[in-house]
Coordinates of C-alpha atoms in Angstrom, one line a residue:
X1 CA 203.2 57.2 155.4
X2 CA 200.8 54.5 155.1
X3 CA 201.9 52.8 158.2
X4 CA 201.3 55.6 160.2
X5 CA 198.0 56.0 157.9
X6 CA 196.9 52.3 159.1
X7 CA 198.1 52.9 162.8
X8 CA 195.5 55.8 162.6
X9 CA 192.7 53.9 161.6
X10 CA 193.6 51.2 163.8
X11 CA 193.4 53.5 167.0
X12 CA 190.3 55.3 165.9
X13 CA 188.3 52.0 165.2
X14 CA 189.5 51.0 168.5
X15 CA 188.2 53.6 170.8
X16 CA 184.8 53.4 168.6
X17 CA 184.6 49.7 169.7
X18 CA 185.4 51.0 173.2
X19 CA 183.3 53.7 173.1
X20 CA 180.2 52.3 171.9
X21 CA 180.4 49.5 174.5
X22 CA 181.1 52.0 177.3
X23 CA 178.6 53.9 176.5
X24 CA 175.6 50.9 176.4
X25 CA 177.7 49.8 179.3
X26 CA 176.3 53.2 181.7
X27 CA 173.7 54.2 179.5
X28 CA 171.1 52.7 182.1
X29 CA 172.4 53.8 184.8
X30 CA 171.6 57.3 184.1
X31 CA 168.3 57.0 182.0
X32 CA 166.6 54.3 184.7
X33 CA 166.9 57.2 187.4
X34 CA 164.4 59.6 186.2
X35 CA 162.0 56.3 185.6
X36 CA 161.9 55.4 189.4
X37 CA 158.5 57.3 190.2
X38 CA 157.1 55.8 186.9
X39 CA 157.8 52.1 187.8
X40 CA 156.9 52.4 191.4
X41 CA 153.9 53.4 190.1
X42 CA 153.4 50.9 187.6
X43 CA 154.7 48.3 189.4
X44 CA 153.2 48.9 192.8
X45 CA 156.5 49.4 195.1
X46 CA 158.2 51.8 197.0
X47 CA 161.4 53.8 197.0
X48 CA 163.0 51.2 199.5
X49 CA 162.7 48.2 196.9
X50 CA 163.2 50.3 193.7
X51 CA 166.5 51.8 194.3
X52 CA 167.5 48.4 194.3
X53 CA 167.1 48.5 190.4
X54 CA 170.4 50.9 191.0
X55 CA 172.0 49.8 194.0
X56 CA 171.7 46.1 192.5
X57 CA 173.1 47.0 189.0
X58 CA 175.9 48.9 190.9
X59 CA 176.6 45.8 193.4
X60 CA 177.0 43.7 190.2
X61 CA 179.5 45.1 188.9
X62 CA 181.4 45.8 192.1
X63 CA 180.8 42.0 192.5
X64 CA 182.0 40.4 189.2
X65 CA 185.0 43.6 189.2
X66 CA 187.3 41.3 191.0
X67 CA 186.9 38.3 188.6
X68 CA 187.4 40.2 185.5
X69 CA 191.4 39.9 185.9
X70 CA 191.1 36.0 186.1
X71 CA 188.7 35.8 182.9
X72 CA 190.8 38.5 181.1
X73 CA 193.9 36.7 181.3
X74 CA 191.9 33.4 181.1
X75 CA 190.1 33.8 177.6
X76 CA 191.5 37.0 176.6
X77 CA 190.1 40.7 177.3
X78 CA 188.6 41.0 173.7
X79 CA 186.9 37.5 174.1
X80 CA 185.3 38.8 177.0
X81 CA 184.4 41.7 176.4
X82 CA 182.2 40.3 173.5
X83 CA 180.8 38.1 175.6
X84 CA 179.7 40.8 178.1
X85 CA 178.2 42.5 175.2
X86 CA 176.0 40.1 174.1
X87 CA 174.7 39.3 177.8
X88 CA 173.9 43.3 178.3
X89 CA 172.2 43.3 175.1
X90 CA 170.1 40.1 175.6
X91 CA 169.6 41.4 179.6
X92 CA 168.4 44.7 178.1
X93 CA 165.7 43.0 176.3
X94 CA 164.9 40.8 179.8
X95 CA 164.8 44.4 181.7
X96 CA 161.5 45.5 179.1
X97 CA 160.0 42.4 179.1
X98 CA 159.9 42.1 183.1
X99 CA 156.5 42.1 184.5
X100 CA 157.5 43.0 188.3
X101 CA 160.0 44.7 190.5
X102 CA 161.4 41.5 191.4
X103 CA 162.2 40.3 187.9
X104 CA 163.4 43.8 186.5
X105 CA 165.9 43.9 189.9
X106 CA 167.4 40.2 188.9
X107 CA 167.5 41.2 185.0
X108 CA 169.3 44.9 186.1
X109 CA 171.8 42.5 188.1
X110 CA 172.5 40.5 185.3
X111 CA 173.0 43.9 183.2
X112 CA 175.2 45.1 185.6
X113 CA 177.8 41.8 186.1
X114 CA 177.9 42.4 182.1
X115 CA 178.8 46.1 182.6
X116 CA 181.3 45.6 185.3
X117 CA 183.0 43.1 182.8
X118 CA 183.1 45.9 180.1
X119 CA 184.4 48.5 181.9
X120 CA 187.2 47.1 183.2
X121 CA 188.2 44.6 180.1
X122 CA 188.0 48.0 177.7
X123 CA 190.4 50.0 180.0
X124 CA 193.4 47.0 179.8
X125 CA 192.1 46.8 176.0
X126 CA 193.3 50.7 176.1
X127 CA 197.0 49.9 177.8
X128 CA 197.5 46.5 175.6
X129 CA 196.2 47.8 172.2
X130 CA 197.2 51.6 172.2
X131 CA 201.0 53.1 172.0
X132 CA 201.7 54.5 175.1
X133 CA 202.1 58.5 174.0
X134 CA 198.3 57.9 172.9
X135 CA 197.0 56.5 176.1
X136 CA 196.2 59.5 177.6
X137 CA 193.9 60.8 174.8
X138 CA 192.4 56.9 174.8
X139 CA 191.4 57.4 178.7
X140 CA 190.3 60.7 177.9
X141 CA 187.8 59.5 175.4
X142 CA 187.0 56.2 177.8
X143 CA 186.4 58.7 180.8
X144 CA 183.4 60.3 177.6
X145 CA 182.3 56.9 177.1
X146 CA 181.6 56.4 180.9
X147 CA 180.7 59.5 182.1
X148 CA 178.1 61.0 179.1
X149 CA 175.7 58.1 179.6
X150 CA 175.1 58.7 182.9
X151 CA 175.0 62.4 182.3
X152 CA 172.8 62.2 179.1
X153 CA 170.8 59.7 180.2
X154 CA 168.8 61.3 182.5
X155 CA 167.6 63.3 179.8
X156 CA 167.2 60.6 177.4
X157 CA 165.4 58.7 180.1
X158 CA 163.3 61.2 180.8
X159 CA 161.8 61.8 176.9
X160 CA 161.8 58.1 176.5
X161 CA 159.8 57.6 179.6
X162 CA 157.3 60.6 178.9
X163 CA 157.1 59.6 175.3
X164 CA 156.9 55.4 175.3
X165 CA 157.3 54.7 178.7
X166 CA 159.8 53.3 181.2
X167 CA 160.3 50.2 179.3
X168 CA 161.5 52.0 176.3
X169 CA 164.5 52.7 177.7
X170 CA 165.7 49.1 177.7
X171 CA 164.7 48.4 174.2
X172 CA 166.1 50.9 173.1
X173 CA 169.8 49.6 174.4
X174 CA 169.4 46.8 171.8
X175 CA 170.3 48.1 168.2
X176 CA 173.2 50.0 170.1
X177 CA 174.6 46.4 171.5
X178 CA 174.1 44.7 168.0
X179 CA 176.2 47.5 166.4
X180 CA 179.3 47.9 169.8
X181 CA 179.1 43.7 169.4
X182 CA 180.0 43.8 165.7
X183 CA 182.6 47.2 166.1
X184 CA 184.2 44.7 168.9
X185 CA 184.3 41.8 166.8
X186 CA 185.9 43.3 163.8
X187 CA 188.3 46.1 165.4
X188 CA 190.0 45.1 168.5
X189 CA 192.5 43.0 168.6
X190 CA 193.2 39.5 169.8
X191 CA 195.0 39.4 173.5
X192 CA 197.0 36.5 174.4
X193 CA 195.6 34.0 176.8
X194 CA 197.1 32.4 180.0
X195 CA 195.7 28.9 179.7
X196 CA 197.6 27.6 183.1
X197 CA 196.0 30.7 185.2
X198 CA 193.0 29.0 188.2
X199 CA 190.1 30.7 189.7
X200 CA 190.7 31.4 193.3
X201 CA 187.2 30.5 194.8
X202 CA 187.9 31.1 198.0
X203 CA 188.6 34.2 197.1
X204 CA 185.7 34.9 195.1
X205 CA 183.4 33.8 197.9
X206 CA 184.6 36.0 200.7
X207 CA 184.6 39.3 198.3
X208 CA 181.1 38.5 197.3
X209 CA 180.2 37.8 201.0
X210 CA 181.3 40.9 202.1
X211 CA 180.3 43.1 199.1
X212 CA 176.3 41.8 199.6
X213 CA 176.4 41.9 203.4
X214 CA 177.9 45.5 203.3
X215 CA 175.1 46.6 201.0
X216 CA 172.5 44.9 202.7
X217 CA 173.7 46.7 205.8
X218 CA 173.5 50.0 204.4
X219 CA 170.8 50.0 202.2
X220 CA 168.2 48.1 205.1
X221 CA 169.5 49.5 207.8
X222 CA 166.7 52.2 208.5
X223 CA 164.4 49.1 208.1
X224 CA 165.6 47.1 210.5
X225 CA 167.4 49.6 212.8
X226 CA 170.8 50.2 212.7
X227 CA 171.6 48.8 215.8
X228 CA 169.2 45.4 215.8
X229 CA 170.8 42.0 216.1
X230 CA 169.6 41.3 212.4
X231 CA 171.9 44.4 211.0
X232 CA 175.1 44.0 213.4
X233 CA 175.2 40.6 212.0
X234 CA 174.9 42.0 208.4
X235 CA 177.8 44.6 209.6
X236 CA 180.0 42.0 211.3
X237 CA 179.7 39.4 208.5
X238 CA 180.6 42.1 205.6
X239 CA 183.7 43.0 207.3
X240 CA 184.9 39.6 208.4
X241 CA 183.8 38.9 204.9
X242 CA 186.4 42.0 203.2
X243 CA 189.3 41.0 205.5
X244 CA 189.1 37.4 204.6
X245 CA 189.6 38.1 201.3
X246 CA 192.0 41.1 201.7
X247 CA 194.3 38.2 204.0
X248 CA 193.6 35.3 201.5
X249 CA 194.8 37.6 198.0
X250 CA 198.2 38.4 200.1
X251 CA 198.1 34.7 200.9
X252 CA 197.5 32.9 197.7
X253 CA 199.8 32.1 195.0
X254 CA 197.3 32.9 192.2
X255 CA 195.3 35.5 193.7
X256 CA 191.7 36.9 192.0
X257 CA 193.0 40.1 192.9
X258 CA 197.0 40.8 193.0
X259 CA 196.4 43.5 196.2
X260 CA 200.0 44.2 195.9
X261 CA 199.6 46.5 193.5
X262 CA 198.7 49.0 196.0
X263 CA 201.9 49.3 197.4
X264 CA 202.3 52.1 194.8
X265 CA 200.9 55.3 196.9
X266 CA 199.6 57.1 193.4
X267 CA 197.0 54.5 192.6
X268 CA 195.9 53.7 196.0
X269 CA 195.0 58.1 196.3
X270 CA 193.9 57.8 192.8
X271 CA 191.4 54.9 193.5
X272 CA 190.6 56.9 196.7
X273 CA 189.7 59.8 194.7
X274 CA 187.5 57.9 192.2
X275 CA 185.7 56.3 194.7
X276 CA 185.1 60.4 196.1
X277 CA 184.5 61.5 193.4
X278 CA 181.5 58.8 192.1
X279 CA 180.0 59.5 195.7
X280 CA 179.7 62.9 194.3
X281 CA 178.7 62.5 190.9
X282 CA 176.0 59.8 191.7
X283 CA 174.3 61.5 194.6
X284 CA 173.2 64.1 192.2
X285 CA 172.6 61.6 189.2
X286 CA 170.2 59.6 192.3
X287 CA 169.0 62.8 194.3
X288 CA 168.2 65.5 191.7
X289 CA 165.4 63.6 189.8
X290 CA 163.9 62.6 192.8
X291 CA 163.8 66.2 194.0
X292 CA 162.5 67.8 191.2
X293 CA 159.8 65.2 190.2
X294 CA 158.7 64.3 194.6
X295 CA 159.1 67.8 196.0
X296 CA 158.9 70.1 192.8
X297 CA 156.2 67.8 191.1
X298 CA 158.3 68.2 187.5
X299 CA 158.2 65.7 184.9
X300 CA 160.4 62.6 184.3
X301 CA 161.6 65.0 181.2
X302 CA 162.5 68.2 183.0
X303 CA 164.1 66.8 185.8
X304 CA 166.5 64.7 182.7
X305 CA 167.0 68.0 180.9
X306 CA 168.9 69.7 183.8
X307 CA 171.3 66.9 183.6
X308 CA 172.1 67.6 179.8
X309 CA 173.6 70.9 179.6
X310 CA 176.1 69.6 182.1
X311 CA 177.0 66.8 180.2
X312 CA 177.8 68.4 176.8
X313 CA 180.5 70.5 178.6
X314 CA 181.7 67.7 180.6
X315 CA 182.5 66.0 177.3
X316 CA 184.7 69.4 176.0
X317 CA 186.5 69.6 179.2
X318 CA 187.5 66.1 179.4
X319 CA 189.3 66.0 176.0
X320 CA 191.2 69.1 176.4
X321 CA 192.4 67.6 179.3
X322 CA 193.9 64.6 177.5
X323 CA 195.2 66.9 174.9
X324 CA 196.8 69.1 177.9
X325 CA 198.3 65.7 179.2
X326 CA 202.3 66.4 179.6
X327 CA 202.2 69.9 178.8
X328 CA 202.0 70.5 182.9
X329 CA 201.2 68.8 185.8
X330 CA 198.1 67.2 185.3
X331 CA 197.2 67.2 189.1
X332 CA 196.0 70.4 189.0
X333 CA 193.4 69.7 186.9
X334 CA 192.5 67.1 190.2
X335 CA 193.0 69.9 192.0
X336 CA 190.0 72.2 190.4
X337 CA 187.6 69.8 189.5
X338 CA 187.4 68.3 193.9
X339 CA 186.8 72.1 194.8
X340 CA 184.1 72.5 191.6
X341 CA 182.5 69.4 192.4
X342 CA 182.4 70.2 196.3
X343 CA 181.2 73.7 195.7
X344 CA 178.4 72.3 193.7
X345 CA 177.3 69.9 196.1
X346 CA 176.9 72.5 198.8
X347 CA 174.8 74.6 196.9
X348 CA 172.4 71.6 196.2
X349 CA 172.3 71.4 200.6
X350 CA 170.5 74.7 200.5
X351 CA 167.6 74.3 197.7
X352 CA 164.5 75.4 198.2
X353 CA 160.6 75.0 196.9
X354 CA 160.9 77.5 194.7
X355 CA 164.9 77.4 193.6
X356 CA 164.8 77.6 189.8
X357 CA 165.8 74.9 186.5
X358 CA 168.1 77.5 185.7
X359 CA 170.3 77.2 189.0
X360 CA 170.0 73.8 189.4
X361 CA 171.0 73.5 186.0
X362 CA 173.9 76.0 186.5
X363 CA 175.0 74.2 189.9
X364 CA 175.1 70.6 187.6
X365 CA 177.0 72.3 185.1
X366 CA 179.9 73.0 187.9
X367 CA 179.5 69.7 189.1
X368 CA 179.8 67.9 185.5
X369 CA 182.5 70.6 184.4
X370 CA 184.5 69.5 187.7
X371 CA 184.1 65.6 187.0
X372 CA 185.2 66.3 183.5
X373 CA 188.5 67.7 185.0
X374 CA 189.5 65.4 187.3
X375 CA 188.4 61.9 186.4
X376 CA 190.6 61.3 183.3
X377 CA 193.9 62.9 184.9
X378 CA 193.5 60.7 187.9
X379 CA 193.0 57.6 185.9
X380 CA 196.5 58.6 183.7
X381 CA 198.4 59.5 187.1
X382 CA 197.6 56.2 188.9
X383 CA 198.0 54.0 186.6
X384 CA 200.8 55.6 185.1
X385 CA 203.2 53.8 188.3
X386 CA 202.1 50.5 187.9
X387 CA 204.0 47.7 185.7
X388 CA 202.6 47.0 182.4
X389 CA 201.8 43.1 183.4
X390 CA 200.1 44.3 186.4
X391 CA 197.5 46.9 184.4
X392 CA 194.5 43.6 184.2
X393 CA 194.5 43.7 188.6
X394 CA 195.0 47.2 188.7
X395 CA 192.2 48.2 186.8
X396 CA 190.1 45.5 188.5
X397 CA 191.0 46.8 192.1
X398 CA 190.3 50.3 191.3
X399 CA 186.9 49.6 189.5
X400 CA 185.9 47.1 192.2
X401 CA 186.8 49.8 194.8
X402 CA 184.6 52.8 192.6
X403 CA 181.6 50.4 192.1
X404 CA 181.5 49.4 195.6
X405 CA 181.6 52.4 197.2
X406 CA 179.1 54.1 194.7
X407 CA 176.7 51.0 195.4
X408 CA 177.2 51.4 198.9
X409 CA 176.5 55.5 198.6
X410 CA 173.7 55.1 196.7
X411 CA 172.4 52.4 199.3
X412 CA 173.5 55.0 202.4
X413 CA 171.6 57.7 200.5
X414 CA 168.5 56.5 199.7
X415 CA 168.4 55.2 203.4
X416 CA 169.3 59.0 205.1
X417 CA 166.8 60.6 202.4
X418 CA 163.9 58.0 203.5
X419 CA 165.0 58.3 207.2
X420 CA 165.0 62.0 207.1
X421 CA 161.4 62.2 205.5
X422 CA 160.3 60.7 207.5
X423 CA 161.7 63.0 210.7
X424 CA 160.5 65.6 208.9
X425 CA 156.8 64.6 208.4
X426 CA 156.9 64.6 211.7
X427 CA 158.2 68.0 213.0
X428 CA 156.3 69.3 210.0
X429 CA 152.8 68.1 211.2
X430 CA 150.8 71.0 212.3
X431 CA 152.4 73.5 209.8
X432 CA 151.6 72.2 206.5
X433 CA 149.2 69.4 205.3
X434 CA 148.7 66.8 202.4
X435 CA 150.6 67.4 199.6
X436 CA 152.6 69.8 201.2
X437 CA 153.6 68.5 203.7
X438 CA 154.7 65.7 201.7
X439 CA 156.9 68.1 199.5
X440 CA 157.8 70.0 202.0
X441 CA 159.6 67.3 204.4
X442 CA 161.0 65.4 200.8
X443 CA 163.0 68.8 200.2
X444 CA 164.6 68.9 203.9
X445 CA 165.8 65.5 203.3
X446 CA 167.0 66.2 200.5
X447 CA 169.2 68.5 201.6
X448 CA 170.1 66.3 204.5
X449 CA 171.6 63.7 202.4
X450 CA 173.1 66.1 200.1
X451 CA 174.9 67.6 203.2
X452 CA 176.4 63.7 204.0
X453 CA 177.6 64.1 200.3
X454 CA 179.8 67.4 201.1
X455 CA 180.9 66.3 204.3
X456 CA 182.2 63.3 202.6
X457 CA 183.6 64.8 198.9
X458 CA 185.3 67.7 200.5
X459 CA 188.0 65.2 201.6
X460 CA 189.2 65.0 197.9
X461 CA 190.3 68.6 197.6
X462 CA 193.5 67.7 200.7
X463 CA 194.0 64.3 198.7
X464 CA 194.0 65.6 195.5
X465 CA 196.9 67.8 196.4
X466 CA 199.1 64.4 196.9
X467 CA 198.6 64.2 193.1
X468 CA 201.4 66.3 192.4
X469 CA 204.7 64.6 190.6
X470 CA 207.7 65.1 193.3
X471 CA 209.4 66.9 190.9
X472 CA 207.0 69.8 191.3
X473 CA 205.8 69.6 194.5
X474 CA 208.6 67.8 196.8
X475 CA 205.8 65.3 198.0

């Protein structure tokens, strides 16, 4: 009775650790978006160099995603992730202290190689530390930890901002990273360490290559023209940058990343669907404050508070799907939560001046309610086919893959919303003037880019369907 007493406490303290860490992990990336319009004001930029403060953060820890196997297995996952807890604390502080965008976008990088680090090193903590019939409730509660500070933080961000201003909402990470430090420290367990294990370099250089040029490519393209000599070569070196790496991993004997593991088909459509499925989640988490606050003229407060509701019943939904986890096939929770979150997203491609808090609120409700169903499931599916001493790449591939891509949309959809304004200044010039017209072009763009974000998401509802054990489905 006390054993199982002890084995209790032992998981519970766990997922705290994991939790808390997870949470101060993503907790900026939700809270900074309702800030952009304050700190291009107070910082004299524009949207082109301030979604950077996002798109950098995200390229960060797409970037250092790769490495995390090699330092996992290096100086143990539980080593590291302490590490990457103090750096996110200490770059938290840097963020409120920084004086000018440039500074704040180099601090946010920093943040962001330290998040990328925790998220992956706390889901192989999960599949090394917890018994395997209570891994699916642990990914449950991770998928919370990952997916509530993003929702809540818009919010959050948006009373801290009104209230103290944007630099607030760095400051305020601090006490939470002292206490997740000192929860890791004391509750998670030691991992064993591979002292003999090298760091590829060359392929660490070719992945970061063609991770920067990729997002260089997307996110300036508008700037420089997507077909000028200066982006092509952007374009060309990104790719020749991904397939040098993707040739030198099959080639090496220690590879950064063991790309084999995607020879199992369920991870490689579960890391397809995550990467969907972050499109989706972070175009609205990027595209809703912006439209409320630019075209609406809401506050930094108002345009958080729609996110909220959302996120409190994206938290319910995601634990009872852990605790549904065996009773059924847990694909069709995949299933329901691509069509929720692709319904959603075509509603927000036909807003209006005048559509109302309530039904964007409602419509980001469907949207959190059908992330909440699908993200944990696919995590627990994919990884449920891969070896256990192959969990420390696997999660790194399928993190570096999410990261990237949501980088990378972010990047593409602050360039369509800017390039779209812009067309629709134009055509609007006659027919309304000053503010409105401002406003009025801001809200056709807007529903431009969220368009791009159907067309793209709606691909996960076939996909999702592949989900399916072949016992049930004969796939």
């Amino acid at each position: 009775m006390e054993q199982l007493k002890e084995e209790k406490d032992s998981y519970l303290f766990i997922i705290l650790a994991i939790f808390l860490g997870n949470f101060l992990a993503f907790i900026n990336s939700g809270t900074v978006n309702v800030a952009l319009p304050s700190i291009m004001r107070e910082l004299h930029t524009n949207l082109n160099s301030v979604q950077w403060i996002l798109t950098g953060f995200m390229l960060a820890i797409g970037t250092v995603a790769p490495v995390v196997g090699f330092l996992g297995n290096k100086f143990g996952y539980k080593q590291i992730y302490v590490f990457a807890l103090v750096g996110l604390t200490i770059s938290s502080a840097l963020c409120g202290l920084a004086g000018n965008i440039v500074t704040l976008i180099i601090f946010r990088i920093l943040q962001g190689i330290c998040s990328g680090i925790i998220q992956i090193a706390t889901m192989t903590i999960i599949y090394q530390s917890v018994k395997k019939e209570k891994q699916a409730m642990a990914i449950s509660l991770w998928t919370v930890s990952i997916m509530v500070a993003p929702a809540i933080g818009p919010t959050l961000g948006g009373l801290l901002t009104n209230s103290f201003g944007w630099k607030a909402l760095f400051f305020s990470c601090i006490p939470v990273g002292i206490i997740a430090t000192l929860c890791a420290i004391f509750f998670i367990p030691s991992s064993k360490k591979e002292n003999t294990v090298s760091l590829d370099i060359i392929g660490l250089l070719t992945v970061v290559i063609g991770n920067v040029s990729f997002l260089m490519y997307f996110s300036k393209g508008s700037e420089l023209g997507w077909s000028s000599a200066s982006a092509i070569a952007l374009l060309v070196l990104g790719v020749i940058g991904i397939v040098l790496f993707i040739w030198r991993e099959l080639m090496a004997k220690e590879p950064l990343l063991n790309l084999r593991v995607l020879k199992y088909p369920k991870f490689v459509l579960g890391t397809l669907l995550n990467c969907l499925i972050s499109i989706g989640l972070y175009s609205s988490v990027y595209l809703i404050p912006l439209f409320m606050e630019e075209a609406q003229g809401a506050s930094s407060f108002m345009s958080g508070f729609v996110m909220l509701p959302g996120a409190l019943i994206m938290i319910v939904v995601t634990i009872i799907t852990g605790k549904f986890n065996g009773k059924f096939d847990s694909a069709w929770f995949v299933v329901c939560g691509a069509v929720l979150l692709s319904v959603a997203t075509w509603e927000f491609s036909e807003l209006k001046m005048n559509t109302s808090i309530a039904s964007i609120t409602l419509f980001m409700i469907v949207r959190y309610i059908g992330v909440g169903l699908a993200t944990s499931p696919i995590a627990t599916i994919s990884m449920s086919v891969i070896p256990q001493e192959q969990i420390g790449h696997a999660t790194s591939i399928s993190n570096w893959l999410r990261q990237a891509v949501s980088a990378l949309s972010i990047a593409v959809f602050s360039s369509i919303l800017a390039a779209r304004t812009q067309t629709h200044l134009l055509e609007l010039k006659g027919h309304k003037f000053g503010e409105a017209l401002k406003q009025g072009a801001f809200l056709l763009a807007s529903n431009d880019t969220f368009l791009v974000a159907f067309a793209i998401l709606v691909f996960s509802i076939p996909i999702s369907f592949f989900m399916f054990s072949r016992k049930q489905n004969n796939l």
